[in-house]
Amino acid sequence: MPNQPPSELSKPVFFEGSYRDLRVESTLGELPLFDFQVDVTRRCCDVVRTFEKYPLLTGVILRDAGEFVGMMSRQRLLEYLIRPRASELFLNAPLQMLYSYARTQIMLLSSETTIVQAARQALRRSPELLGEPLVVQTSSDNYLLLNIHELNLAYWQIRGIETQLRFEQIQAQLVQTDKMASLGRLVDGVAHEILDPVGFIWGNLTYVASYSEELMELVAVYEKYLPESVPEIEDFQEEIEYEFLKEDLPRAIASLKNGADRLKQLATSLQNFCHIDEVYPKPADIHACIDSVLLLLKSRMSGEIEITKNYGHLPPISCYASQLNQVFINILSKTIEGLMHEAVHQKFSLEFSEAGFRAKPQPAPTRSKIVISTELISRPALTPSQPDSRWVSIKISDNGLGIPQAKINEILASFGMSKLAEKETSFAVSYWIVTARHGGELYLRSRTLNAEDLPPDIGTEFEILLPGV
C-alpha cells in the first residue's frame, strides 16, 4: 500500500462463486466475494474513483498498519460525501477521519458459516443496516466482502431447494404409504387364502383321527375272533411295520393337528397385523394383539430369548389395533436386536477369557429375558368432583445392560413431533401413534439413565399408557 502512487489503489479482486452447486449445507465461502482492502490513511477520493470504476463493488475493507479495523460500504461512504460541505471536509482527507463519523456496526462471519444461518442473522439486523454488506473472514488475517443481495439470492435459491426436497420426501412417503397399504391388503388376502385350505385340513383331520381309531378297533376285533394267522397277512404286517404303525399313527395325526393349528394362528396374526383400521377406533383384546406380534417375531428369537407374560385382567380397549400392533412390533424388534447383540458379545468375551486372551475371567452369560406386563392403574382426577381415571399400563422390559446415553438422547429427541418429519424412526412413529392417535403416553427407562426407577434385574423398560378404559 505505501509504495503505491497516492492516486492509485490496488485493483479489487472478485472471487466468483457457483450458484449451480448450492446445497442446503453450502457456506459463505461458496458465494461471490470481493477483496478490496485499503489503509485508513488513504484519501477518500481514491476510494471514490475505485467505486466509480467498479460499480459492483459493495464496500471497502479498512486496515491500520496491516491490521483489520473495520468496513465501510459504498452506500455509507457516498451518503456522507453528498451532504452539504462534506466533500470539502472529507474528500481529500484520510479515510480514518470519515470512518470516525460514519462508523457502523458490521456483521463479521466466518466463511464456514452456512448461507441459511448467515441470511437469518442478517435479517435480524436493525432496518438501517439491512443493506450493508457482510464481512467474511476466510482465515486469521484475511477478510472479504459479501454483497447482501448475493446472500439473499443464494438463500432463496436454497429455500427453493429445501421446498423441492420436502416435496420429493412427501411424494416418497405417499408412495411408501400406498405401497405398504397395498402390501397389507396383499398379505391379508394371502392369509385369507391360507386360512381356507387350513380350515379344510383342520376340519377333516378330526374325521381322519376318528376313522383311523375305528379302523384300528376293527382290526383288533378281527384279531380277537380270528386268532389263526394267515402267512400272507403276517408277511404284509411285517412289510408295513404294523405294530409301529399302530403306535405312530395317533402321533402323526396329532402332529398334523398341531401344524395346522400353528399355521392357522400365524395366518390370523398376519391378518390382524396387516388389517387396515377403520375411521373410528374399535374394541380390541390387547393381549391377543401382543400374542400375535410375538408369534410373528418368534423366528427371530430362535429360542435364545425367554418371554415371560404377566398379563392382568384387561377389558377390551377401544383403539386402532393395527397401529398398536405396529408399536408393539417396533419396540419388541429393537429389544430383541439389543439382547441378541449383547448375547453375542458375552459369548465372545467368555470364549476369549477361556482361551487365555483375557486375564480376568468373565462371568457366565445370563439368558436373555423379555417380560411383558399389563395391568389397570388409576390416576387421581384433576378436581375432587371428578372420578379417578383408569389407564391401561403395558410394560415391555428386558434384562440387558441398558441403552447407551447417546442412543437414549437420540430416541428422546425423536419423540418430539417436530422431529418426526425430519427423521422418521420406528420410535418416533410409535410415539406418534401412542400420543397423537390414542391420547396416551410412552415412557423409556434405562439402567443407564434412571436406574433408581428400575428393579436391579431390568436393563430397559418401555411403558405404554392408554386412557379411556
Coordinates of C-alpha atoms in Angstrom, one line a residue:
M1 CA 0.0 0.0 0.0
P2 CA 2.5 2.7 1.0
N3 CA 4.6 2.1 -2.2
Q4 CA 1.6 2.8 -4.5
P5 CA 1.1 6.3 -6.0
P6 CA -1.3 8.5 -4.0
S7 CA -3.9 8.4 -6.7
E8 CA -3.9 4.7 -7.3
L9 CA -5.2 1.7 -5.4
S10 CA -4.8 -2.0 -5.9
K11 CA -7.4 -3.5 -8.2
P12 CA -10.3 -5.2 -6.4
V13 CA -10.3 -9.0 -6.7
F14 CA -13.6 -10.7 -7.4
F15 CA -13.9 -14.4 -6.3
E16 CA -16.8 -15.8 -8.3
G17 CA -19.0 -18.4 -6.7
S18 CA -21.2 -21.0 -8.4
Y19 CA -25.0 -20.9 -7.8
R20 CA -25.4 -24.2 -9.7
D21 CA -23.7 -26.2 -7.0
L22 CA -25.6 -24.8 -4.0
R23 CA -26.8 -27.2 -1.4
V24 CA -28.7 -26.8 1.9
E25 CA -25.4 -27.0 3.8
S26 CA -23.5 -24.6 1.5
T27 CA -21.3 -22.0 3.2
L28 CA -20.5 -18.3 2.6
G29 CA -17.1 -19.3 1.1
E30 CA -19.0 -20.6 -1.9
L31 CA -20.6 -17.3 -2.8
P32 CA -19.1 -14.4 -4.9
L33 CA -16.8 -12.4 -2.7
F34 CA -14.8 -9.1 -3.1
D35 CA -11.3 -8.5 -1.9
F36 CA -10.8 -4.7 -1.7
Q37 CA -8.7 -3.5 1.2
V38 CA -7.1 -0.1 1.8
D39 CA -5.2 1.6 4.6
V40 CA -7.1 4.1 6.7
T41 CA -4.5 6.8 5.8
R42 CA -5.6 6.8 2.1
R43 CA -7.7 9.6 0.8
C44 CA -11.4 9.3 0.3
C45 CA -11.2 10.5 -3.3
D46 CA -9.0 7.5 -4.1
V47 CA -11.7 5.1 -2.9
V48 CA -14.4 7.1 -4.7
R49 CA -12.6 6.7 -8.0
T50 CA -12.3 3.0 -7.5
F51 CA -16.1 2.8 -6.7
E52 CA -16.8 4.7 -10.0
K53 CA -14.6 2.3 -11.9
Y54 CA -16.1 -0.8 -10.4
P55 CA -19.9 -0.2 -10.0
L56 CA -20.5 -3.7 -8.5
L57 CA -18.0 -3.1 -5.7
T58 CA -20.1 -3.0 -2.5
G59 CA -17.6 -1.7 0.0
V60 CA -14.0 -1.5 1.3
I61 CA -12.1 -3.3 4.0
L62 CA -10.2 -0.8 6.2
R63 CA -6.8 -1.7 7.7
D64 CA -4.5 0.2 10.0
A65 CA -0.8 -0.7 9.7
G66 CA -2.0 -4.0 8.2
E67 CA -4.5 -4.8 11.0
F68 CA -8.2 -5.1 10.2
V69 CA -10.1 -2.2 11.8
G70 CA -13.5 -2.3 10.0
M71 CA -15.5 -1.9 6.8
M72 CA -17.2 1.0 5.1
S73 CA -19.9 0.3 2.5
R74 CA -20.3 2.2 -0.8
Q75 CA -23.7 3.4 0.3
R76 CA -22.4 4.7 3.6
L77 CA -19.4 6.5 2.1
L78 CA -21.4 8.2 -0.6
E79 CA -24.2 9.2 1.8
Y80 CA -21.7 11.2 3.8
L81 CA -19.9 12.8 0.9
I82 CA -23.1 14.2 -0.7
R83 CA -24.0 16.1 2.4
P84 CA -23.5 19.9 2.4
R85 CA -19.9 20.9 2.6
A86 CA -19.0 17.2 3.4
S87 CA -16.9 16.9 0.2
E88 CA -14.8 19.9 1.3
L89 CA -14.1 18.2 4.6
F90 CA -13.7 14.6 3.7
L91 CA -13.0 14.1 0.0
N92 CA -9.2 14.8 0.3
A93 CA -9.0 13.7 3.9
P94 CA -7.9 10.3 5.1
L95 CA -10.5 7.6 5.3
Q96 CA -9.8 7.4 9.1
M97 CA -11.5 10.8 9.5
L98 CA -14.6 9.9 7.6
Y99 CA -14.8 6.5 9.3
S100 CA -14.8 8.1 12.7
Y101 CA -18.1 9.8 11.7
A102 CA -19.6 7.0 9.5
R103 CA -18.7 4.0 11.7
T104 CA -21.5 1.5 11.9
Q105 CA -21.9 -1.9 13.4
I106 CA -20.6 -4.6 11.0
M107 CA -21.5 -8.2 10.7
L108 CA -18.4 -10.4 10.7
L109 CA -18.9 -14.1 9.9
S110 CA -16.7 -17.0 9.2
S111 CA -16.5 -18.4 5.6
E112 CA -17.6 -21.7 7.1
T113 CA -21.0 -20.2 8.2
T114 CA -23.9 -21.7 6.3
I115 CA -25.8 -19.5 3.9
V116 CA -29.1 -20.2 5.6
Q117 CA -27.7 -19.3 9.1
A118 CA -26.0 -16.1 7.8
A119 CA -29.2 -14.9 6.0
R120 CA -31.2 -15.4 9.1
Q121 CA -28.7 -13.4 11.2
A122 CA -28.5 -10.7 8.6
L123 CA -32.3 -10.3 8.6
R124 CA -32.3 -9.7 12.3
R125 CA -30.2 -6.5 12.0
S126 CA -31.7 -3.1 12.5
P127 CA -33.5 -1.7 9.4
E128 CA -30.8 0.9 8.6
L129 CA -28.2 -1.9 8.4
L130 CA -30.2 -4.4 6.2
G131 CA -28.4 -3.2 3.0
E132 CA -24.9 -3.3 4.5
P133 CA -22.5 -5.9 3.1
L134 CA -21.2 -8.7 5.3
V135 CA -17.5 -9.2 6.2
V136 CA -16.4 -12.8 5.6
Q137 CA -13.3 -14.0 7.4
T138 CA -11.6 -16.7 5.4
S139 CA -8.5 -17.0 7.6
S140 CA -7.0 -15.4 10.7
D141 CA -6.0 -12.3 8.7
N142 CA -8.0 -12.4 5.5
Y143 CA -11.3 -10.5 5.2
L144 CA -13.6 -10.3 2.2
L145 CA -16.8 -8.6 1.3
L146 CA -20.2 -10.2 0.5
N147 CA -22.9 -8.2 -1.2
I148 CA -26.2 -8.7 0.8
H149 CA -28.1 -9.2 -2.4
E150 CA -25.9 -12.1 -3.4
L151 CA -26.6 -13.6 0.1
N152 CA -30.4 -13.1 -0.3
L153 CA -30.3 -14.6 -3.8
A154 CA -28.4 -17.7 -2.6
Y155 CA -30.7 -18.0 0.4
W156 CA -33.9 -18.0 -1.6
Q157 CA -32.4 -20.4 -4.0
I158 CA -31.6 -22.8 -1.2
R159 CA -35.1 -22.3 0.2
G160 CA -36.4 -23.4 -3.2
I161 CA -34.1 -26.5 -2.9
E162 CA -35.4 -27.2 0.5
T163 CA -39.0 -26.9 -0.7
Q164 CA -38.2 -29.3 -3.6
L165 CA -36.6 -31.8 -1.2
R166 CA -39.6 -31.7 1.1
F167 CA -42.0 -32.1 -1.8
E168 CA -39.9 -35.1 -3.0
Q169 CA -39.9 -36.6 0.5
I170 CA -43.6 -36.2 0.8
Q171 CA -44.1 -37.8 -2.5
A172 CA -41.8 -40.7 -1.5
Q173 CA -43.7 -41.0 1.8
L174 CA -47.0 -41.1 -0.1
V175 CA -45.6 -43.8 -2.5
Q176 CA -44.3 -45.7 0.5
T177 CA -47.6 -45.4 2.4
D178 CA -49.5 -46.6 -0.7
K179 CA -47.1 -49.4 -1.2
M180 CA -47.4 -50.5 2.4
A181 CA -51.2 -50.3 2.2
S182 CA -51.1 -52.4 -1.0
L183 CA -48.7 -54.9 0.7
G184 CA -51.0 -55.0 3.7
R185 CA -54.0 -55.8 1.5
L186 CA -51.9 -58.4 -0.4
V187 CA -50.7 -60.1 2.8
D188 CA -54.3 -60.0 4.2
G189 CA -55.5 -61.7 1.0
V190 CA -52.8 -64.3 1.2
A191 CA -53.5 -65.0 4.8
H192 CA -57.2 -65.4 3.9
E193 CA -56.3 -67.8 1.1
I194 CA -54.1 -69.8 3.6
L195 CA -56.9 -70.0 6.2
D196 CA -59.3 -71.6 3.7
P197 CA -57.3 -74.8 3.0
V198 CA -56.1 -74.8 6.6
G199 CA -59.8 -74.9 7.6
F200 CA -60.4 -77.8 5.3
I201 CA -57.3 -79.7 6.7
W202 CA -58.2 -78.9 10.3
G203 CA -61.8 -79.9 9.8
N204 CA -61.0 -83.2 8.1
L205 CA -58.2 -84.1 10.5
T206 CA -60.9 -84.7 13.2
Y207 CA -62.6 -87.2 10.9
V208 CA -59.3 -88.8 9.9
A209 CA -58.4 -89.3 13.5
S210 CA -61.8 -90.8 14.3
Y211 CA -61.7 -93.0 11.2
S212 CA -58.2 -94.3 11.9
E213 CA -59.2 -95.1 15.5
E214 CA -62.3 -97.0 14.3
L215 CA -60.2 -98.9 11.7
M216 CA -57.7 -99.9 14.3
E217 CA -60.5 -101.1 16.6
L218 CA -61.9 -103.1 13.6
V219 CA -58.6 -104.7 13.1
A220 CA -58.4 -105.5 16.8
V221 CA -61.9 -107.2 16.6
Y222 CA -60.7 -109.3 13.7
E223 CA -57.7 -110.4 15.6
K224 CA -59.9 -111.3 18.6
Y225 CA -62.3 -113.5 16.7
L226 CA -59.9 -114.8 14.0
P227 CA -56.9 -115.9 16.2
E228 CA -55.5 -118.1 13.4
S229 CA -52.9 -116.1 11.5
V230 CA -52.5 -116.4 7.7
P231 CA -48.9 -116.3 6.4
E232 CA -49.8 -113.7 3.8
I233 CA -51.3 -111.4 6.4
E234 CA -48.2 -111.9 8.6
D235 CA -45.9 -111.0 5.8
F236 CA -47.9 -107.9 5.0
Q237 CA -47.9 -106.8 8.7
E238 CA -44.1 -107.2 8.7
E239 CA -43.8 -105.3 5.5
I240 CA -45.8 -102.2 6.7
E241 CA -44.5 -102.5 10.3
Y242 CA -47.9 -102.9 11.7
E243 CA -47.0 -102.7 15.4
F244 CA -45.1 -99.4 14.8
L245 CA -47.9 -98.1 12.6
K246 CA -50.5 -98.6 15.4
E247 CA -48.3 -96.5 17.8
D248 CA -47.2 -93.8 15.4
L249 CA -50.4 -93.1 13.6
P250 CA -52.0 -91.2 16.5
R251 CA -48.8 -89.2 17.0
A252 CA -48.7 -88.3 13.3
I253 CA -52.3 -87.2 13.3
A254 CA -51.6 -85.1 16.5
S255 CA -48.6 -83.6 14.8
L256 CA -50.7 -82.7 11.7
K257 CA -53.2 -81.0 14.0
N258 CA -50.5 -79.1 15.8
G259 CA -49.0 -77.9 12.4
A260 CA -52.4 -76.9 11.1
D261 CA -53.2 -75.0 14.3
R262 CA -49.9 -73.1 14.2
L263 CA -50.4 -72.2 10.6
K264 CA -53.9 -71.0 11.4
Q265 CA -52.6 -68.9 14.2
L266 CA -49.8 -67.4 12.0
A267 CA -52.3 -66.5 9.2
T268 CA -54.6 -65.0 11.8
S269 CA -51.8 -63.0 13.2
L270 CA -50.8 -61.7 9.8
Q271 CA -54.4 -60.7 9.2
N272 CA -54.6 -58.8 12.5
F273 CA -51.2 -57.1 11.9
C274 CA -52.0 -56.1 8.3
H275 CA -55.6 -55.1 8.9
I276 CA -56.3 -51.5 7.9
D277 CA -58.1 -49.7 10.7
E278 CA -61.5 -48.1 10.2
V279 CA -62.0 -44.4 10.6
Y280 CA -63.0 -44.9 14.2
P281 CA -61.3 -47.0 16.9
K282 CA -62.8 -50.3 17.8
P283 CA -62.6 -52.5 20.9
A284 CA -59.7 -54.9 20.8
D285 CA -58.0 -57.5 23.0
I286 CA -54.6 -56.1 23.9
H287 CA -53.3 -59.5 25.0
A288 CA -54.3 -61.0 21.6
C289 CA -52.5 -58.2 19.8
I290 CA -49.3 -58.8 21.8
D291 CA -49.5 -62.6 21.3
S292 CA -50.0 -62.2 17.5
V293 CA -46.9 -59.9 17.3
L294 CA -44.8 -62.4 19.4
L295 CA -45.9 -65.2 17.1
L296 CA -44.6 -63.1 14.1
L297 CA -41.3 -62.4 15.8
K298 CA -40.9 -66.0 17.1
S299 CA -38.4 -67.0 14.4
R300 CA -36.1 -64.1 15.3
M301 CA -35.7 -65.2 18.9
S302 CA -34.5 -68.7 17.9
G303 CA -35.3 -70.0 21.4
E304 CA -32.4 -67.9 22.9
I305 CA -34.7 -65.3 24.5
E306 CA -37.2 -66.2 27.2
I307 CA -40.5 -64.5 27.0
T308 CA -42.5 -64.0 30.3
K309 CA -46.0 -62.7 30.1
N310 CA -47.6 -61.2 33.3
Y311 CA -51.0 -60.4 31.9
G312 CA -53.5 -58.7 34.2
H313 CA -57.3 -58.6 33.7
L314 CA -57.9 -56.1 30.9
P315 CA -61.3 -55.3 29.3
P316 CA -61.5 -54.7 25.6
I317 CA -59.7 -51.5 24.8
S318 CA -61.1 -49.0 22.2
C319 CA -58.1 -48.4 19.9
Y320 CA -56.7 -48.7 16.4
A321 CA -55.5 -52.3 16.8
S322 CA -53.2 -52.5 13.7
Q323 CA -51.4 -49.3 14.7
L324 CA -50.9 -50.6 18.3
N325 CA -49.5 -53.8 16.7
Q326 CA -47.0 -51.6 14.9
V327 CA -45.9 -50.0 18.2
F328 CA -45.5 -53.5 19.8
I329 CA -43.5 -54.9 16.9
N330 CA -41.3 -51.7 16.8
I331 CA -40.4 -51.9 20.5
L332 CA -40.1 -55.7 20.6
S333 CA -37.9 -55.8 17.5
K334 CA -35.5 -53.3 18.9
T335 CA -35.5 -55.1 22.2
I336 CA -34.7 -58.4 20.6
E337 CA -31.9 -56.9 18.5
G338 CA -30.3 -55.4 21.6
L339 CA -30.5 -58.6 23.5
M340 CA -29.1 -60.7 20.6
H341 CA -26.2 -58.2 20.3
E342 CA -25.4 -58.4 24.0
A343 CA -25.6 -62.3 23.9
V344 CA -23.1 -62.4 21.1
H345 CA -20.8 -60.0 22.9
Q346 CA -21.0 -62.1 26.1
K347 CA -20.3 -65.3 24.2
F348 CA -17.2 -63.9 22.5
S349 CA -16.0 -62.4 25.8
L350 CA -16.3 -65.8 27.5
E351 CA -14.5 -67.6 24.7
F352 CA -11.7 -65.1 24.7
S353 CA -11.4 -65.5 28.5
E354 CA -11.3 -69.3 28.3
A355 CA -8.7 -69.1 25.5
G356 CA -6.5 -67.0 27.7
F357 CA -6.8 -63.7 25.8
R358 CA -8.2 -62.0 28.9
A359 CA -6.6 -62.4 32.3
K360 CA -9.8 -61.6 34.2
P361 CA -12.3 -64.4 34.0
Q362 CA -15.7 -63.4 32.5
P363 CA -19.0 -64.3 34.3
A364 CA -21.2 -66.9 32.6
P365 CA -23.6 -65.2 30.3
T366 CA -27.2 -64.9 31.6
R367 CA -30.1 -66.0 29.5
S368 CA -31.8 -63.0 27.8
K369 CA -35.3 -62.4 29.0
I370 CA -38.2 -60.1 28.0
V371 CA -41.0 -59.5 30.4
I372 CA -44.4 -58.2 29.2
S373 CA -46.7 -57.0 31.9
T374 CA -50.2 -55.5 31.7
E375 CA -52.4 -54.0 34.3
L376 CA -55.1 -51.5 35.0
I377 CA -54.0 -48.5 37.0
S378 CA -55.8 -45.5 38.5
R379 CA -54.8 -41.9 38.3
P380 CA -56.2 -39.2 40.6
A381 CA -58.6 -36.7 39.0
L382 CA -57.6 -33.1 38.4
T383 CA -60.5 -31.9 40.6
P384 CA -62.1 -33.5 43.6
S385 CA -65.5 -33.6 41.9
Q386 CA -64.2 -35.8 39.1
P387 CA -63.7 -39.6 39.5
D388 CA -60.3 -41.1 39.2
S389 CA -59.3 -42.1 35.6
R390 CA -58.4 -45.7 34.7
W391 CA -55.5 -46.4 32.4
V392 CA -54.0 -49.5 30.8
S393 CA -50.3 -49.9 31.5
I394 CA -48.3 -52.1 29.1
K395 CA -44.6 -52.6 30.2
I396 CA -42.0 -54.3 27.9
S397 CA -38.8 -54.8 29.8
D398 CA -35.6 -56.8 29.3
N399 CA -32.6 -57.9 31.5
G400 CA -30.0 -56.3 29.2
L401 CA -27.3 -53.8 30.1
G402 CA -29.4 -50.8 29.2
I403 CA -29.3 -48.4 26.3
P404 CA -26.2 -46.1 25.9
Q405 CA -26.7 -42.5 26.9
A406 CA -26.2 -41.2 23.4
K407 CA -28.8 -43.6 21.9
I408 CA -31.3 -42.6 24.7
N409 CA -30.8 -38.9 23.8
E410 CA -31.4 -39.7 20.1
I411 CA -34.6 -41.7 21.0
L412 CA -35.9 -39.0 23.3
A413 CA -35.2 -36.3 20.7
S414 CA -37.1 -38.4 18.1
F415 CA -40.2 -38.4 20.4
G416 CA -40.6 -34.7 19.6
M417 CA -43.3 -34.1 17.0
S418 CA -41.1 -31.6 15.1
K419 CA -38.5 -34.4 14.6
L420 CA -41.0 -36.8 13.1
A421 CA -40.9 -35.0 9.7
E422 CA -37.1 -34.6 9.8
K423 CA -36.2 -38.2 10.6
E424 CA -38.9 -40.8 10.7
T425 CA -37.7 -43.6 13.0
S426 CA -39.6 -46.5 14.4
F427 CA -39.6 -45.0 17.9
A428 CA -40.8 -41.6 16.5
V429 CA -43.7 -43.4 14.7
S430 CA -44.5 -45.4 17.9
Y431 CA -44.6 -42.2 20.0
W432 CA -46.9 -40.5 17.5
I433 CA -49.3 -43.5 17.4
V434 CA -49.5 -43.7 21.2
T435 CA -49.7 -40.0 22.0
A436 CA -51.4 -38.4 18.9
R437 CA -53.6 -41.2 17.8
H438 CA -54.6 -42.7 21.2
G439 CA -54.0 -39.8 23.6
G440 CA -51.7 -42.0 25.6
E441 CA -48.2 -41.7 27.0
L442 CA -44.9 -43.5 26.1
Y443 CA -42.0 -43.7 28.6
L444 CA -38.5 -45.0 28.3
R445 CA -36.5 -46.1 31.3
S446 CA -33.0 -47.5 31.2
R447 CA -30.4 -48.6 33.7
T448 CA -28.0 -46.0 32.2
L449 CA -30.5 -43.1 32.6
N450 CA -32.7 -43.6 35.6
A451 CA -31.6 -46.7 37.4
E452 CA -33.3 -45.7 40.6
D453 CA -36.7 -46.2 39.0
L454 CA -36.0 -49.8 37.8
P455 CA -35.5 -53.1 39.7
P456 CA -31.9 -54.4 39.5
D457 CA -32.9 -57.2 37.1
I458 CA -34.2 -54.8 34.4
G459 CA -32.0 -53.1 31.9
T460 CA -34.5 -51.2 29.7
E461 CA -38.2 -50.7 30.1
F462 CA -40.8 -49.2 27.7
E463 CA -44.2 -48.3 29.3
I464 CA -47.3 -47.6 27.2
L465 CA -50.2 -45.9 28.9
L466 CA -53.6 -45.9 27.2
P467 CA -56.5 -43.9 28.5
G468 CA -60.3 -44.2 28.4
V469 CA -60.9 -47.6 29.9

